PDB file of C-alpha atoms in Angstrom:
ATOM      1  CA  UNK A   1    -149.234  -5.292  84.999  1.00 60.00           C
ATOM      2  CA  UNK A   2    -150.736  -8.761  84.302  1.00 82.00           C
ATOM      3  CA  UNK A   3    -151.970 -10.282  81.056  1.00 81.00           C
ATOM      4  CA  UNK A   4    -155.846  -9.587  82.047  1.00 81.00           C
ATOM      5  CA  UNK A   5    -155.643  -6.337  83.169  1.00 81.00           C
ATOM      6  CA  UNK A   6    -153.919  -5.862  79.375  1.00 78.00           C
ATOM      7  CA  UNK A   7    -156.474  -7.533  77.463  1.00 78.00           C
ATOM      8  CA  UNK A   8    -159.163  -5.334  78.808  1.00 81.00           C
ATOM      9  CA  UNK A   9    -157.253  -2.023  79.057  1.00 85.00           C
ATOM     10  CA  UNK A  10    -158.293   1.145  76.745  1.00 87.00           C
ATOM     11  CA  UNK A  11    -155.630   0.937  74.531  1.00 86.00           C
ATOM     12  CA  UNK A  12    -155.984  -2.925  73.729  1.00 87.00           C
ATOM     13  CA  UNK A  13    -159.144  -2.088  72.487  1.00 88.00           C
ATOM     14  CA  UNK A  14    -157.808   0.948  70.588  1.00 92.00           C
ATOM     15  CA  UNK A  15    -155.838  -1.332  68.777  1.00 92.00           C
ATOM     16  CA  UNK A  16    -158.028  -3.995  67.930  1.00 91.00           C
ATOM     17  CA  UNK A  17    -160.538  -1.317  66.863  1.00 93.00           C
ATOM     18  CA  UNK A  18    -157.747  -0.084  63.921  1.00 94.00           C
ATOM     19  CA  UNK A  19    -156.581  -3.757  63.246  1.00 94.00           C
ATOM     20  CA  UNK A  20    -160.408  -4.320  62.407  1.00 95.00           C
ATOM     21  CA  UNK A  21    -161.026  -1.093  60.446  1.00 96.00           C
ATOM     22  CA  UNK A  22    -158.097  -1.193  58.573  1.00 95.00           C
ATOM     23  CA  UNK A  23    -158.620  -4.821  57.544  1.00 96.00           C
ATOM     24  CA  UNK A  24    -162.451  -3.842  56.549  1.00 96.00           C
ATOM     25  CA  UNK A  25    -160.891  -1.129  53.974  1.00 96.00           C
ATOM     26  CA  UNK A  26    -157.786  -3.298  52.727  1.00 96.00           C
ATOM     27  CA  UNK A  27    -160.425  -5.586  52.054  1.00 95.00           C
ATOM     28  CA  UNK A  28    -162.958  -3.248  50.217  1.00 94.00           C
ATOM     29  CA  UNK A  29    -159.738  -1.799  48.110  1.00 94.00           C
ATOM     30  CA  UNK A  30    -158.567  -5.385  47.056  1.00 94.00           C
ATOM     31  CA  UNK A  31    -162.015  -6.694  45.999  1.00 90.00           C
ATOM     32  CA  UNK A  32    -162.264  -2.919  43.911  1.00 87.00           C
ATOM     33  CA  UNK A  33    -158.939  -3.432  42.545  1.00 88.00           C
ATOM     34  CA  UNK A  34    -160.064  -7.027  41.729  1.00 85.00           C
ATOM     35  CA  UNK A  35    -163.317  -6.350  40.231  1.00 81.00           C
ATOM     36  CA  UNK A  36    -161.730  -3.758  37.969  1.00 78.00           C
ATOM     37  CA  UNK A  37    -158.931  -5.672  36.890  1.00 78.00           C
ATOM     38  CA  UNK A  38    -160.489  -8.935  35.374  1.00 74.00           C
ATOM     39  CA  UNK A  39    -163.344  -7.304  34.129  1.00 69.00           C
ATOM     40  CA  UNK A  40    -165.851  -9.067  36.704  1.00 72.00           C
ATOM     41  CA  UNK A  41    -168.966  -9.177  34.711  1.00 71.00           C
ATOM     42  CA  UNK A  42    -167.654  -8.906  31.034  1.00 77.00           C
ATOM     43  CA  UNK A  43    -168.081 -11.800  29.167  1.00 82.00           C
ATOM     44  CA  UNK A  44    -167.642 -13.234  25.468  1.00 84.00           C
ATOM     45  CA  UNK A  45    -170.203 -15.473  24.095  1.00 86.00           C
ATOM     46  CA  UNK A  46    -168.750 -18.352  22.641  1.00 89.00           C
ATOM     47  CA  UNK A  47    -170.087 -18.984  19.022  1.00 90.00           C
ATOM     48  CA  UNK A  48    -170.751 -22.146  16.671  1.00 89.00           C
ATOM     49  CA  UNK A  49    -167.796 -23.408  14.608  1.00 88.00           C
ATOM     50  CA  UNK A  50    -168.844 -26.962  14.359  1.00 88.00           C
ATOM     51  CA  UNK A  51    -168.539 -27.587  10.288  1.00 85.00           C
ATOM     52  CA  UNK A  52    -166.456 -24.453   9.741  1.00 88.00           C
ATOM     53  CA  UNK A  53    -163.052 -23.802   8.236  1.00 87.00           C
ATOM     54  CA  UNK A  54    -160.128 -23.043  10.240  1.00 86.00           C
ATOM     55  CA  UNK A  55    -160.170 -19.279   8.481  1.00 87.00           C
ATOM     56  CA  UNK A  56    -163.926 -18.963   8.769  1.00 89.00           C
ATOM     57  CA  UNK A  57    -163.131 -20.197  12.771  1.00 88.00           C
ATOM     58  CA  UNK A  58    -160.507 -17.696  12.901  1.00 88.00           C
ATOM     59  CA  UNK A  59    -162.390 -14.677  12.035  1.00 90.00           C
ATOM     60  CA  UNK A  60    -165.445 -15.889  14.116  1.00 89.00           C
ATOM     61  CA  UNK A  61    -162.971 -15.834  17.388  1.00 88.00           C
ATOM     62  CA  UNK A  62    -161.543 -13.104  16.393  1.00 90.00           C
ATOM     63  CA  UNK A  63    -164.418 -10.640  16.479  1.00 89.00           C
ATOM     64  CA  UNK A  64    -165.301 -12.268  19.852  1.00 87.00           C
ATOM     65  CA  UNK A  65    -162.046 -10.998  20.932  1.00 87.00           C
ATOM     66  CA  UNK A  66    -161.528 -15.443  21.859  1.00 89.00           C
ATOM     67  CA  UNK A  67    -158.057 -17.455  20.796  1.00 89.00           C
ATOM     68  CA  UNK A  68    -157.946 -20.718  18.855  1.00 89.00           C
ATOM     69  CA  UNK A  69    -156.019 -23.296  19.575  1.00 88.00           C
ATOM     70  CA  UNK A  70    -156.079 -26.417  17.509  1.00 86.00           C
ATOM     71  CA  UNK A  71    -156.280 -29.801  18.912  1.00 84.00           C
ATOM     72  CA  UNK A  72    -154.748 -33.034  17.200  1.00 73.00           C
ATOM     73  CA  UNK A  73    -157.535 -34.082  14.501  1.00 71.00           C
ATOM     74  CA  UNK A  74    -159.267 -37.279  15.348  1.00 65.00           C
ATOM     75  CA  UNK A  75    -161.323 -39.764  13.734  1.00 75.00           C
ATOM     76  CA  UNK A  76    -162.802 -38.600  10.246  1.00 78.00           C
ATOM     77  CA  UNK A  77    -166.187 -37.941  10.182  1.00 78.00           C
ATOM     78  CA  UNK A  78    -167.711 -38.112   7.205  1.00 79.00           C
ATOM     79  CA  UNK A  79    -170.296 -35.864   7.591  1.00 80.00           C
ATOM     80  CA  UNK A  80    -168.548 -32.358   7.992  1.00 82.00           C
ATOM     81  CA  UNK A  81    -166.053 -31.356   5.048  1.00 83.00           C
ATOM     82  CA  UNK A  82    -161.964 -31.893   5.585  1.00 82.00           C
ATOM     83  CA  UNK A  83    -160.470 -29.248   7.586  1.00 82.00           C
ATOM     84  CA  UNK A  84    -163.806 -28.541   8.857  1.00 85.00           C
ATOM     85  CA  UNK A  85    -164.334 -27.826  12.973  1.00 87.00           C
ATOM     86  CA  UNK A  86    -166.245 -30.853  14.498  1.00 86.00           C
ATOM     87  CA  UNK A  87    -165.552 -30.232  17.970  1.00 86.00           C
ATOM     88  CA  UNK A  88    -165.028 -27.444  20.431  1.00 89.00           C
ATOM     89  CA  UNK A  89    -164.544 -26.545  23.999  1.00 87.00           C
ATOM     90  CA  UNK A  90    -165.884 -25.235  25.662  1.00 88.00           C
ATOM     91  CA  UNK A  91    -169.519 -25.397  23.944  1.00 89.00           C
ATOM     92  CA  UNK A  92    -171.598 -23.183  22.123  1.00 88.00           C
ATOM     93  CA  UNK A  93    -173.339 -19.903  23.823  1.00 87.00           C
ATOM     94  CA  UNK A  94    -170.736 -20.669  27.085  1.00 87.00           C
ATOM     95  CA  UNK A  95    -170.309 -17.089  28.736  1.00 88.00           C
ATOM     96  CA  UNK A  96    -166.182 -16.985  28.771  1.00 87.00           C
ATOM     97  CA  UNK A  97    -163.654 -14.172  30.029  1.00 84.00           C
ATOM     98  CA  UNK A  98    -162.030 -12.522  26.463  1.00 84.00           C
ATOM     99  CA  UNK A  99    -158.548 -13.806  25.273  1.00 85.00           C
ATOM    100  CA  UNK A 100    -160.003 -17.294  26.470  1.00 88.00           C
ATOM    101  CA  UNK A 101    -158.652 -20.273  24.780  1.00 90.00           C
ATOM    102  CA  UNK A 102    -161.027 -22.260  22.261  1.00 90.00           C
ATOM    103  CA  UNK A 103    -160.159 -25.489  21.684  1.00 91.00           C
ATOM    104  CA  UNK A 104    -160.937 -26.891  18.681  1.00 90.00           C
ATOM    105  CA  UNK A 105    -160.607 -30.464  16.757  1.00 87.00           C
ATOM    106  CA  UNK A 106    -160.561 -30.737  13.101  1.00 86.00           C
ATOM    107  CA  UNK A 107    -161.894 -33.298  10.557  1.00 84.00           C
ATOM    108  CA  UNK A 108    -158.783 -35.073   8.961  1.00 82.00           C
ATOM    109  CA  UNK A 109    -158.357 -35.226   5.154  1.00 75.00           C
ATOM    110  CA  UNK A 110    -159.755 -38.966   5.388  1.00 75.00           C
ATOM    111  CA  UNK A 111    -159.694 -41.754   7.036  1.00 77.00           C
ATOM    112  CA  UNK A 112    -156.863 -42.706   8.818  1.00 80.00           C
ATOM    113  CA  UNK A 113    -154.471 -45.708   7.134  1.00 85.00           C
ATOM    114  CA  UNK A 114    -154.404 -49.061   8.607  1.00 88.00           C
ATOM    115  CA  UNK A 115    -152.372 -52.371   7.920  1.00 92.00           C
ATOM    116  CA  UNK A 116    -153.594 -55.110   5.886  1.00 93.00           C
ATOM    117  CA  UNK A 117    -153.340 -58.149   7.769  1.00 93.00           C
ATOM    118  CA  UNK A 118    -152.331 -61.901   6.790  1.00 93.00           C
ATOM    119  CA  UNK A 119    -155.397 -63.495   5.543  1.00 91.00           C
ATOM    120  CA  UNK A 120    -153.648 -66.054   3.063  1.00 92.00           C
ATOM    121  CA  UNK A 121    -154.447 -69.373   3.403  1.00 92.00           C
ATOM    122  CA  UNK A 122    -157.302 -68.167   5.746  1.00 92.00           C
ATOM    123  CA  UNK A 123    -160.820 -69.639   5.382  1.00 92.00           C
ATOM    124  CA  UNK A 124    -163.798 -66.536   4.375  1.00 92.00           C
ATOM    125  CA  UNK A 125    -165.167 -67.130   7.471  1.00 94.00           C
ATOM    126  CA  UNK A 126    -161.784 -66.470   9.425  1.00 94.00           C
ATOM    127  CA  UNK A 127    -161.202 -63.405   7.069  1.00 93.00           C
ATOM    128  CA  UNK A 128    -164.456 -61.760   7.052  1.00 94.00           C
ATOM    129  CA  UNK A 129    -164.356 -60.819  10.940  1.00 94.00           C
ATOM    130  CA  UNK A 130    -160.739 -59.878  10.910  1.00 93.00           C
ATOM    131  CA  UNK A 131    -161.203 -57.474   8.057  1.00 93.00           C
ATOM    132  CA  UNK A 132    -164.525 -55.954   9.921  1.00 92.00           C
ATOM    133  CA  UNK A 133    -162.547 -55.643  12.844  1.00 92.00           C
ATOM    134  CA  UNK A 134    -159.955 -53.585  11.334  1.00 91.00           C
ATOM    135  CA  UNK A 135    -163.163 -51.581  10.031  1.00 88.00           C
ATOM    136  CA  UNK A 136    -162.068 -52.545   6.492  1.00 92.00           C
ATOM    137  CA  UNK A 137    -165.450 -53.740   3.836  1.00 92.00           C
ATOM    138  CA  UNK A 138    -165.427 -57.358   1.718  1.00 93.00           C
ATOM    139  CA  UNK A 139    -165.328 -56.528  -1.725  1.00 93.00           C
ATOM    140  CA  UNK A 140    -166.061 -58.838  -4.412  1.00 94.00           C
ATOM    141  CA  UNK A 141    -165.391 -62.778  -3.776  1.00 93.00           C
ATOM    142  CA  UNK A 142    -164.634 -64.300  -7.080  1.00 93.00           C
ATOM    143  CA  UNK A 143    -163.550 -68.078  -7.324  1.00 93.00           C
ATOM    144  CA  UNK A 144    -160.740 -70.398  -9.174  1.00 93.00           C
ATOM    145  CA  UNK A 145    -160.017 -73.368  -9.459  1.00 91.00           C
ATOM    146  CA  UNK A 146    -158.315 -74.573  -6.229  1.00 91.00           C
ATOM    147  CA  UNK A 147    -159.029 -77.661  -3.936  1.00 90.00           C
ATOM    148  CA  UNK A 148    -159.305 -75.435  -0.365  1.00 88.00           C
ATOM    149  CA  UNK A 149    -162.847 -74.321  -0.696  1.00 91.00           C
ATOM    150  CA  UNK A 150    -163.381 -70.936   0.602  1.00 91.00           C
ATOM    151  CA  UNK A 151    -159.425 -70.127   1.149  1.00 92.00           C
ATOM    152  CA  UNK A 152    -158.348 -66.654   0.762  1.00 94.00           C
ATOM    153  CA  UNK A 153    -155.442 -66.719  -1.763  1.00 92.00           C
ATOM    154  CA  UNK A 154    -155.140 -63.801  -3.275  1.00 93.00           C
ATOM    155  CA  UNK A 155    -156.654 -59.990  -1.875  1.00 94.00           C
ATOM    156  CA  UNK A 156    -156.661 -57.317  -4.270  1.00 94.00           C
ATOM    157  CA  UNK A 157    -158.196 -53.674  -3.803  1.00 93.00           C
ATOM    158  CA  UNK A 158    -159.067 -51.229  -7.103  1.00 92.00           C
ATOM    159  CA  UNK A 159    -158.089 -54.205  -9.181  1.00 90.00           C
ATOM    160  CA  UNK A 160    -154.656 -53.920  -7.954  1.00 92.00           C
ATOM    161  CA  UNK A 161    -153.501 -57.126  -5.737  1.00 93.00           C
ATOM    162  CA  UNK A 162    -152.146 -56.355  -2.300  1.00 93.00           C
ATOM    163  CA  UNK A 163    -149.865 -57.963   0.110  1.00 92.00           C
ATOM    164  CA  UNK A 164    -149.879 -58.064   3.945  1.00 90.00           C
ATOM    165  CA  UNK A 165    -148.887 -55.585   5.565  1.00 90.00           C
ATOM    166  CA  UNK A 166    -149.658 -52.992   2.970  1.00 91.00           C
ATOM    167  CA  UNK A 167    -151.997 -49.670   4.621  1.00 91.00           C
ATOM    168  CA  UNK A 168    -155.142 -48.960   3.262  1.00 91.00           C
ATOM    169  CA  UNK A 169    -157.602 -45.862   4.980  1.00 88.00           C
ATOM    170  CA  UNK A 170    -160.044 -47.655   6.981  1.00 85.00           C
ATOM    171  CA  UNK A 171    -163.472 -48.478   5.115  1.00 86.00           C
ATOM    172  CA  UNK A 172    -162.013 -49.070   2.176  1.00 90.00           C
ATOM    173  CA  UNK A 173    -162.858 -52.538   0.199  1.00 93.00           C
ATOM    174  CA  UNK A 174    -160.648 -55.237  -0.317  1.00 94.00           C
ATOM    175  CA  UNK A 175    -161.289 -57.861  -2.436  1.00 94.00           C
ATOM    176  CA  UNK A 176    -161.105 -61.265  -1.506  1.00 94.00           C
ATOM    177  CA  UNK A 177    -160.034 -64.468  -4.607  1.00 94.00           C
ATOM    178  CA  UNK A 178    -161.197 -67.972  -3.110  1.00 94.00           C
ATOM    179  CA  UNK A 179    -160.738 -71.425  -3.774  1.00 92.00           C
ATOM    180  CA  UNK A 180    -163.875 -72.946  -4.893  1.00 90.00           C
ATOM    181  CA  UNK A 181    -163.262 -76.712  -3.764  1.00 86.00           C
ATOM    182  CA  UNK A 182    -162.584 -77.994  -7.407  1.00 86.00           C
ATOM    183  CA  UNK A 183    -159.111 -79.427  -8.001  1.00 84.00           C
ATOM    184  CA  UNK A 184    -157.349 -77.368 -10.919  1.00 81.00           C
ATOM    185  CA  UNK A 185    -157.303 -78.883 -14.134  1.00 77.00           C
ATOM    186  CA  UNK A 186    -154.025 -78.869 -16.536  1.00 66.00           C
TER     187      UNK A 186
END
C-alpha cells in the first residue's frame, strides 16, 4: 500500500476526524477549568492609602481581600505625617485579582542624616554652595575679629559648635562664624 493511497483512505480520515474533535473538547474543558479556577472576571478594586497609617492601610487591604507589602521608606516628605503611605503600586481604582500584592512606601520619621563636611578655613562663598548641595540651610553669619575676611572658622548648629564629619538630617541650619577682615586686637 503506498503513502497516498494512505493519506486518502477512510480510516485516515477517521482518525483525523477524532484527533480534531477530541482536541476541540480538551480545549473547551481546559479553558472551563481555567476560567473557574482564577476567578476570570472577579476583581478587587484597589483603594487610596496615600497619607494613611500602616494599621489604617492594613485594614483598608484587608477588607479588599489585597496583601501589603512594605517597601524600603524613601525620601521624607514633609507633607504627609511619619509612618504615613505616600506611595503605592499599583495605583488607585486599578482592577486587581484578590490576594494581590500592594506595594507600599512609607514616609520616614524625618529626614535622612547627612555628614557635615570640611568648611574650615573655607571662604562663604566656597561654603555656601557646598552646604546647599548637601541640601543643608545657612544659618546665622556672625563675625570676629580675624584678618581672613569671610573665612569660615567655626560652624555651630542649635548654639552647639560642630565638627566635620558630624551628621545632621538634611535641611537643617548650620551656622556659619566668619572672619571679618580686621586683625584681632590684644
Amino acid at each position: 500500500m503506498s503513502i497516498i493511497k494512505f493519506l486518502v483512505s477512510k480510516a485516515f480520515l477517521k482518525q483525523i476526524i477524532l484527533a480534531v474533535v477530541a482536541l476541540v473538547v480538551l480545549s473547551f474543558l481546559m479553558l472551563s477549568w481555567l476560567k473557574s479556577s482564577t476567578n476570570h472576571g472577579d476583581f478587587e478594586t484597589v483603594p487610596d492609602l496615600k497619607g494613611k497609617s500602616i494599621s489604617v492601610a492594613e485594614i483598608e487591604l484587608k477588607e479588599n481581600n489585597l496583601v501589603m507589602q512594605i517597601q524600603d521608606s524613601a525620601n521624607f516628605n514633609p507633607d504627609y505625617p511619619k509612618f504615613s503611605v505616600i506611595e503605592q503600586d499599583p495605583p488607585v481604582g486599578a482592577k486587581v485579582k484578590e490576594n494581590r500584592k500592594i506595594y507600599i512606601t512609607l514616609n520616614p520619621s524625618g529626614y535622612r542624616k547627612v555628614r557635615v563636611p570640611n568648611l574650615l578655613e573655607s571662604t562663604l562663598r566656597q561654603a555656601k554652595p557646598t552646604l546647599e548641595a548637601l541640601e543643608f540651610k545657612v544659618g546665622k553669619l556672625t563675625y570676629v575679629d580675624n584678618i581672613g575676611k569671610d573665612i569660615v572658622l567655626k560652624m555651630q548648629h542649635k548654639g552647639q559648635t560642630i565638627q566635620a564629619g558630624d551628621m545632621l538630617p538634611k535641611t537643617e541650619k548650620i551656622d556659619l562664624v566668619l572672619g571679618n577682615g580686621n586683625r584681632p586686637s590684644n
